[in-house]
Short mmCIF file of C-alpha atoms and ligand atoms in Angstrom, two decimals:
data_model
loop_
_atom_site.label_atom_id
_atom_site.label_comp_id
_atom_site.label_asym_id
_atom_site.label_seq_id
_atom_site.Cartn_x
_atom_site.Cartn_y
_atom_site.Cartn_z
CA MET A 1 32.06 150.00 -17.27
CA SER A 2 29.70 147.07 -15.55
CA ILE A 3 30.84 143.61 -15.62
CA THR A 4 28.04 140.32 -14.05
CA PRO A 5 30.24 138.49 -13.10
CA ILE A 6 28.24 134.68 -13.56
CA ILE A 7 28.87 133.21 -10.01
CA GLY A 8 30.84 129.58 -10.01
CA GLN A 9 31.55 129.56 -13.84
CA ASP A 10 35.04 129.67 -15.11
CA THR A 11 35.32 133.21 -17.16
CA LEU A 12 37.45 134.65 -19.93
CA GLN A 13 37.04 138.97 -20.00
CA LYS A 14 37.60 140.16 -23.09
CA PHE A 15 38.08 144.31 -22.84
CA ILE A 16 39.43 146.82 -25.24
CA PHE A 17 40.46 150.26 -24.42
CA ASP A 18 38.46 153.09 -25.78
CA ASN A 19 41.42 154.75 -27.75
CA ALA A 20 42.25 151.09 -29.63
CA ALA A 21 45.58 151.21 -28.03
CA VAL A 22 45.52 148.53 -25.76
CA ARG A 23 43.61 144.93 -25.68
CA GLY A 24 43.02 142.42 -22.73
CA GLU A 25 41.58 139.90 -20.90
CA PHE A 26 41.19 138.71 -18.10
CA ILE A 27 40.62 134.92 -16.96
CA ASP A 28 39.34 132.97 -13.59
CA ILE A 29 39.02 129.82 -13.22
CA SER A 30 38.10 127.06 -11.04
CA ALA A 31 36.23 123.63 -11.81
CA THR A 32 38.53 123.72 -14.76
CA TRP A 33 41.45 123.58 -12.45
CA ARG A 34 40.16 121.65 -10.32
CA GLU A 35 39.40 119.33 -13.19
CA VAL A 36 43.05 118.73 -13.70
CA LEU A 37 44.91 119.00 -10.58
CA SER A 38 41.52 115.91 -9.32
CA ARG A 39 43.20 113.65 -11.65
CA HIS A 40 46.91 113.80 -10.36
CA ALA A 41 48.87 114.81 -7.09
CA TYR A 42 51.52 117.48 -8.61
CA PRO A 43 53.92 118.70 -6.00
CA ALA A 44 53.04 122.18 -4.85
CA PRO A 45 55.76 124.16 -7.78
CA VAL A 46 54.51 121.65 -10.58
CA LYS A 47 50.58 122.99 -9.57
CA LYS A 48 51.71 126.01 -9.79
CA LEU A 49 53.14 126.32 -12.89
CA LEU A 50 50.85 124.27 -14.72
CA GLY A 51 48.25 126.17 -13.71
CA GLU A 52 49.86 129.63 -14.49
CA MET A 53 50.01 127.49 -18.13
CA VAL A 54 46.47 126.48 -18.21
CA ALA A 55 45.57 130.58 -18.00
CA ALA A 56 48.23 131.18 -20.19
CA ALA A 57 46.78 128.81 -22.70
CA ALA A 58 43.01 130.66 -23.07
CA LEU A 59 44.11 133.68 -22.70
CA LEU A 60 46.48 133.07 -25.84
CA SER A 61 43.89 131.47 -26.95
CA ALA A 62 41.56 133.47 -27.07
CA ASN A 63 44.17 136.47 -28.09
CA LEU A 64 45.37 134.59 -31.53
CA LYS A 65 40.99 133.41 -32.66
CA PHE A 66 42.66 130.74 -34.17
CA ASN A 67 40.55 127.49 -35.26
CA GLY A 68 42.21 125.23 -34.09
CA SER A 69 43.89 124.07 -31.15
CA ILE A 70 47.10 125.70 -29.29
CA ILE A 71 49.28 123.14 -27.29
CA MET A 72 51.58 124.51 -25.41
CA GLN A 73 54.74 122.77 -24.57
CA ILE A 74 58.23 123.20 -21.34
CA HIS A 75 60.16 119.48 -22.19
CA GLY A 76 62.32 120.55 -19.06
CA ASP A 77 66.09 119.08 -18.75
CA GLY A 78 65.66 118.99 -14.65
CA PRO A 79 63.08 117.18 -12.23
CA VAL A 80 60.49 118.18 -14.13
CA ARG A 81 60.68 117.05 -17.37
CA LEU A 82 56.75 118.35 -19.21
CA LEU A 83 54.15 120.35 -19.01
CA VAL A 84 51.29 120.43 -21.49
CA VAL A 85 48.29 122.56 -21.53
CA GLU A 86 46.26 122.06 -24.91
CA CYS A 87 43.50 124.54 -25.47
CA ASP A 88 40.70 124.63 -28.35
CA ALA A 89 39.05 127.77 -29.96
CA ASP A 90 36.39 126.71 -27.92
CA LEU A 91 38.38 126.73 -24.66
CA HIS A 92 38.87 123.16 -23.70
CA LEU A 93 41.43 122.83 -21.86
CA ARG A 94 42.97 120.17 -20.49
CA ALA A 95 46.87 119.86 -19.40
CA THR A 96 49.56 117.19 -17.43
CA ALA A 97 52.83 117.31 -16.46
CA LYS A 98 55.73 114.43 -15.96
CA ILE A 99 58.06 114.56 -13.26
CA ASP A 100 61.13 112.25 -12.19
CA PRO A 101 59.83 110.42 -10.80
CA ASP A 102 62.94 110.13 -8.20
CA ALA A 103 63.19 113.94 -8.63
CA VAL A 104 62.37 115.78 -4.90
CA ILE A 105 60.89 118.31 -5.18
CA ALA A 106 61.74 121.46 -2.49
CA ASP A 107 58.24 123.91 -1.92
CA ASP A 108 60.18 126.66 -2.92
CA ALA A 109 61.16 125.74 -6.16
CA ARG A 110 60.95 128.23 -9.38
CA LEU A 111 60.73 127.18 -13.52
CA PRO A 112 64.95 127.78 -13.90
CA THR A 113 65.68 124.52 -11.17
CA LEU A 114 63.01 122.26 -11.98
CA LEU A 115 62.84 122.96 -15.85
CA ASN A 116 66.27 124.57 -16.56
CA ALA A 117 68.86 122.76 -14.73
CA HIS A 118 70.53 122.56 -17.22
CA GLY A 119 69.71 125.04 -20.00
CA LYS A 120 68.37 122.62 -22.21
CA GLY A 121 64.89 123.66 -21.21
CA ARG A 122 62.86 124.30 -24.13
CA PHE A 123 59.19 126.29 -24.51
CA ILE A 124 56.93 124.88 -27.63
CA ILE A 125 53.62 126.37 -29.36
CA THR A 126 52.15 123.97 -31.67
CA LEU A 127 48.61 125.22 -33.83
CA ASP A 128 47.12 122.40 -34.76
CA PRO A 129 44.15 124.14 -37.08
CA ALA A 130 40.72 122.08 -36.81
CA ASP A 131 40.36 121.66 -40.61
CA LYS A 132 43.63 120.73 -42.64
CA MET A 133 43.79 120.14 -45.69
CA PRO A 134 45.50 116.86 -46.58
CA GLY A 135 49.20 116.85 -46.48
CA GLN A 136 49.03 120.61 -43.49
CA GLN A 137 51.65 119.81 -40.56
CA PRO A 138 50.88 122.40 -37.96
CA TYR A 139 53.18 125.43 -36.85
CA GLN A 140 55.38 124.76 -35.06
CA GLY A 141 56.65 127.61 -32.89
CA ILE A 142 60.09 125.86 -30.93
CA VAL A 143 62.68 128.85 -28.43
CA PRO A 144 65.34 127.79 -25.53
CA LEU A 145 63.46 129.08 -22.37
CA ASP A 146 64.39 132.00 -22.01
CA GLY A 147 62.68 133.92 -18.84
CA ASP A 148 62.62 132.12 -15.06
CA ASP A 149 58.99 132.48 -14.36
CA VAL A 150 56.33 131.07 -17.61
CA GLY A 151 54.06 134.51 -17.82
CA THR A 152 58.01 135.73 -19.04
CA VAL A 153 58.98 133.29 -21.08
CA ILE A 154 55.49 132.96 -22.91
CA GLU A 155 56.37 136.66 -23.88
CA ASN A 156 59.32 136.75 -24.75
CA TYR A 157 58.30 134.18 -27.48
CA MET A 158 55.47 136.11 -28.65
CA LEU A 159 57.37 139.54 -28.99
CA ARG A 160 60.20 137.86 -30.50
CA SER A 161 57.82 135.04 -32.50
CA GLU A 162 54.69 136.56 -33.20
CA GLN A 163 56.04 140.73 -33.36
CA LEU A 164 53.89 141.20 -30.50
CA ASP A 165 54.12 143.30 -27.30
CA THR A 166 52.30 141.68 -25.12
CA LYS A 167 52.92 141.43 -20.70
CA LEU A 168 50.79 138.01 -18.93
CA TRP A 169 50.63 137.98 -15.03
CA LEU A 170 49.50 134.97 -13.75
CA ALA A 171 48.90 133.07 -10.44
CA ALA A 172 47.48 129.54 -9.54
CA ASP A 173 46.86 127.73 -6.56
CA ASP A 174 45.08 124.57 -5.20
CA ASN A 175 41.95 126.11 -6.73
CA VAL A 176 42.45 129.03 -8.78
CA SER A 177 44.30 129.71 -11.87
CA ARG A 178 44.32 133.54 -13.16
CA GLY A 179 45.31 135.61 -15.52
CA LEU A 180 45.48 139.13 -16.55
CA LEU A 181 46.71 139.72 -20.46
CA LEU A 182 47.21 142.78 -22.22
CA GLN A 183 48.55 143.32 -25.87
CA LYS A 184 49.53 147.19 -27.61
CA LEU A 185 47.92 146.96 -30.63
CA PRO A 186 49.63 148.52 -33.36
CA TYR A 187 48.73 152.49 -34.58
CA ASN A 188 45.56 152.36 -36.32
CA GLY A 189 46.35 156.52 -37.25
CA GLY A 190 44.37 156.71 -33.45
CA LYS A 191 41.33 156.41 -34.90
CA THR A 192 39.35 155.28 -31.39
CA ALA A 193 36.49 153.67 -30.74
CA VAL A 194 34.59 157.22 -29.08
CA GLU A 195 33.63 160.71 -30.05
CA THR A 196 37.15 162.02 -28.93
CA ALA A 197 39.91 164.00 -31.16
CA PRO A 198 42.22 160.99 -32.60
CA LEU A 199 45.13 159.75 -30.47
CA THR A 200 48.93 160.55 -31.87
CA GLU A 201 51.57 157.28 -31.54
CA ASP A 202 53.09 159.32 -28.81
CA GLU A 203 49.32 159.29 -26.81
CA ALA A 204 48.85 155.46 -28.16
CA LEU A 205 51.87 154.32 -26.66
CA GLU A 206 51.68 156.28 -23.66
CA THR A 207 49.03 154.23 -23.12
CA TRP A 208 50.24 151.51 -23.42
CA ASN A 209 52.82 151.92 -20.99
CA ARG A 210 49.57 153.59 -18.37
CA ALA A 211 47.72 149.88 -18.63
CA VAL A 212 51.72 148.10 -18.37
CA ILE A 213 52.45 149.90 -15.54
CA LEU A 214 48.49 149.19 -13.82
CA GLY A 215 49.01 145.45 -14.63
CA SER A 216 52.44 145.18 -12.73
CA THR A 217 51.32 146.97 -9.86
CA LEU A 218 48.72 143.62 -9.76
CA LYS A 219 50.67 141.07 -7.28
CA GLN A 220 50.35 137.22 -6.90
CA GLU A 221 48.67 137.34 -4.02
CA GLU A 222 46.14 139.73 -5.18
CA LEU A 223 45.30 137.87 -8.10
CA LEU A 224 44.71 134.52 -6.56
CA SER A 225 42.10 136.57 -4.67
CA THR A 226 40.35 138.29 -5.92
CA THR A 227 37.18 138.38 -8.80
CA ILE A 228 38.22 139.94 -12.56
CA ASP A 229 35.23 141.89 -12.01
CA VAL A 230 36.53 143.52 -8.08
CA LEU A 231 40.23 143.71 -10.44
CA MET A 232 39.09 145.56 -13.61
CA GLN A 233 37.71 148.37 -10.87
CA ARG A 234 40.79 148.58 -9.28
CA LEU A 235 43.15 148.57 -11.67
CA PHE A 236 40.87 150.50 -14.56
CA TRP A 237 38.45 152.62 -12.44
CA GLU A 238 40.43 155.45 -14.45
CA GLU A 239 40.25 154.28 -18.13
CA THR A 240 37.64 153.75 -20.54
CA ILE A 241 36.60 150.20 -21.38
CA ARG A 242 34.42 148.00 -23.38
CA VAL A 243 34.19 145.08 -22.63
CA PHE A 244 32.81 141.85 -24.34
CA GLU A 245 30.90 139.33 -23.72
CA PRO A 246 32.55 137.34 -21.68
CA LEU A 247 33.56 133.06 -22.74
CA HIS A 248 33.00 130.12 -20.09
CA PRO A 249 36.48 127.87 -20.01
CA SER A 250 36.25 124.24 -19.64
CA PHE A 251 37.89 121.00 -18.75
CA HIS A 252 37.83 118.55 -21.57
CA CYS A 253 39.73 115.68 -23.41
CA THR A 254 40.37 115.16 -26.43
CA CYS A 255 41.34 111.59 -26.23
CA THR A 256 39.70 108.30 -27.76
CA ARG A 257 39.80 104.93 -28.01
CA GLU A 258 41.41 105.37 -31.80
CA LYS A 259 43.74 107.52 -31.30
CA VAL A 260 45.18 105.75 -27.76
CA GLY A 261 45.14 102.39 -30.81
CA ASN A 262 47.55 105.02 -33.38
CA MET A 263 49.79 104.74 -30.45
CA LEU A 264 50.12 102.20 -29.93
CA LYS A 265 50.54 101.25 -33.62
CA MET A 266 53.15 104.04 -33.52
CA LEU A 267 55.02 101.88 -30.70
CA GLY A 268 55.11 98.50 -33.37
CA ARG A 269 54.29 95.38 -33.27
CA ALA A 270 56.95 94.00 -31.85
CA GLU A 271 57.07 95.55 -28.68
CA VAL A 272 52.45 95.77 -28.37
CA ASP A 273 53.37 91.86 -28.31
CA SER A 274 55.82 91.88 -25.60
CA VAL A 275 53.51 93.54 -23.33
CA LEU A 276 50.59 91.62 -24.73
CA GLU A 277 52.97 88.26 -23.89
CA GLU A 278 54.09 89.43 -20.55
CA GLN A 279 50.68 90.75 -19.38
CA GLY A 280 47.48 89.76 -21.81
CA HIS A 281 46.47 92.49 -22.35
CA VAL A 282 47.31 96.06 -22.80
CA GLY A 283 45.91 98.94 -20.49
CA VAL A 284 46.70 102.43 -21.49
CA ASN A 285 46.20 105.42 -18.88
CA CYS A 286 44.97 108.40 -20.41
CA ASP A 287 47.59 111.26 -19.12
CA PHE A 288 45.58 114.42 -19.69
CA CYS A 289 42.09 112.74 -17.97
CA GLY A 290 43.15 109.49 -16.67
CA GLN A 291 40.41 107.41 -18.03
CA HIS A 292 41.53 103.33 -19.14
CA TYR A 293 41.65 101.66 -22.68
CA ASP A 294 42.23 98.20 -23.06
CA TYR A 295 43.03 96.44 -25.72
CA ASP A 296 43.13 92.41 -26.34
CA LYS A 297 44.83 90.11 -27.77
CA VAL A 298 42.28 90.65 -31.34
CA ASP A 299 42.19 94.38 -30.71
CA CYS A 300 45.63 93.90 -31.29
CA ALA A 301 45.95 92.04 -33.83
CA GLN A 302 42.67 94.56 -35.24
CA LEU A 303 44.88 97.01 -35.20
CA PHE A 304 47.70 95.69 -37.00
CA ALA A 305 45.50 94.46 -39.46
CA THR A 306 44.61 98.17 -41.47
CA ASP A 307 46.81 99.02 -44.56
CA ALA A 308 46.53 102.33 -43.56
CA PRO A 309 49.98 103.50 -43.35
CA VAL A 310 50.45 104.83 -39.95
CA GLU A 311 51.06 108.09 -40.45
CA ALA A 312 47.99 108.80 -42.40
CA LEU A 313 46.85 107.99 -39.47
CA ILE A 314 48.23 109.81 -36.23
CA PRO A 315 47.35 113.10 -34.81
CA ALA A 316 49.19 115.43 -36.73
CA SER A 317 50.26 116.97 -33.11
CA GLU A 318 51.66 113.67 -31.77
CA ALA A 319 53.45 112.45 -34.54
CA LYS A 320 55.69 115.98 -34.56
CA HIS A 321 57.89 114.54 -32.08
ZN1 LIG B 1 42.35 111.60 -21.71
#
């Protein structure tokens, strides 16, 4: 087992236990995460939750090998209204949070207080295929917020919806967002990648249990302060592990003038006209990247002159909710 760390580059490292019982991924992102944070001033507990979701979205995206975007959202009923992270198949990430403007958020506030104050918080995963067939809707799973932290909420979702035993360890602060994902592979009759005797089903289960115990020794502080290669050695030095070519997540916002225009069409002519009346133009800032889009009277008239039905123009991920 040897990994060459690439200094300064965000990295997702996939690996598999050579006895084919467990696969895993480490993620270490800093530049991408700082790009997200440079556009907003979030209180520390919100940064932590959003950063953990960023790590988790990239880990799941690489794990599901789905050709499209994963949009992970937590809709909250407390001081935090929404956390949203989007990650595409190339590990392009963007993320944002919406906070009640009147909220006072304590430094030690955690997920249940921030997002599930009245038990009405929801966790939503949307899989939006890159090449949609006409009329094809994205897949969307919505579950109650079951868990006291981001990792547990996702583990419970994966077990219920995908029937996959998945464990996540996540951490984020002002500089880094890191995580480890372990997943139990379906028993394949004991075939291994190396020249050893086939595993029995019990042995495969034992490997999974051992991997989870090793993962559980990982404390958040350690995850925040240690690079992937050191963590791999520290946790799994006794295991036979194969690592894959590292992948490199990066920040990328998919907003365009056309998409913002479609959103204005969704708002409706009356609403847009009233803003025009009041301000002489309509200005919209992208929640994810801060890009400013401006529409004057002529632009707005053109938006509403198009014959195409609004429904056909909206990206389906936004049309769903
Ligand atoms: Zn944007």
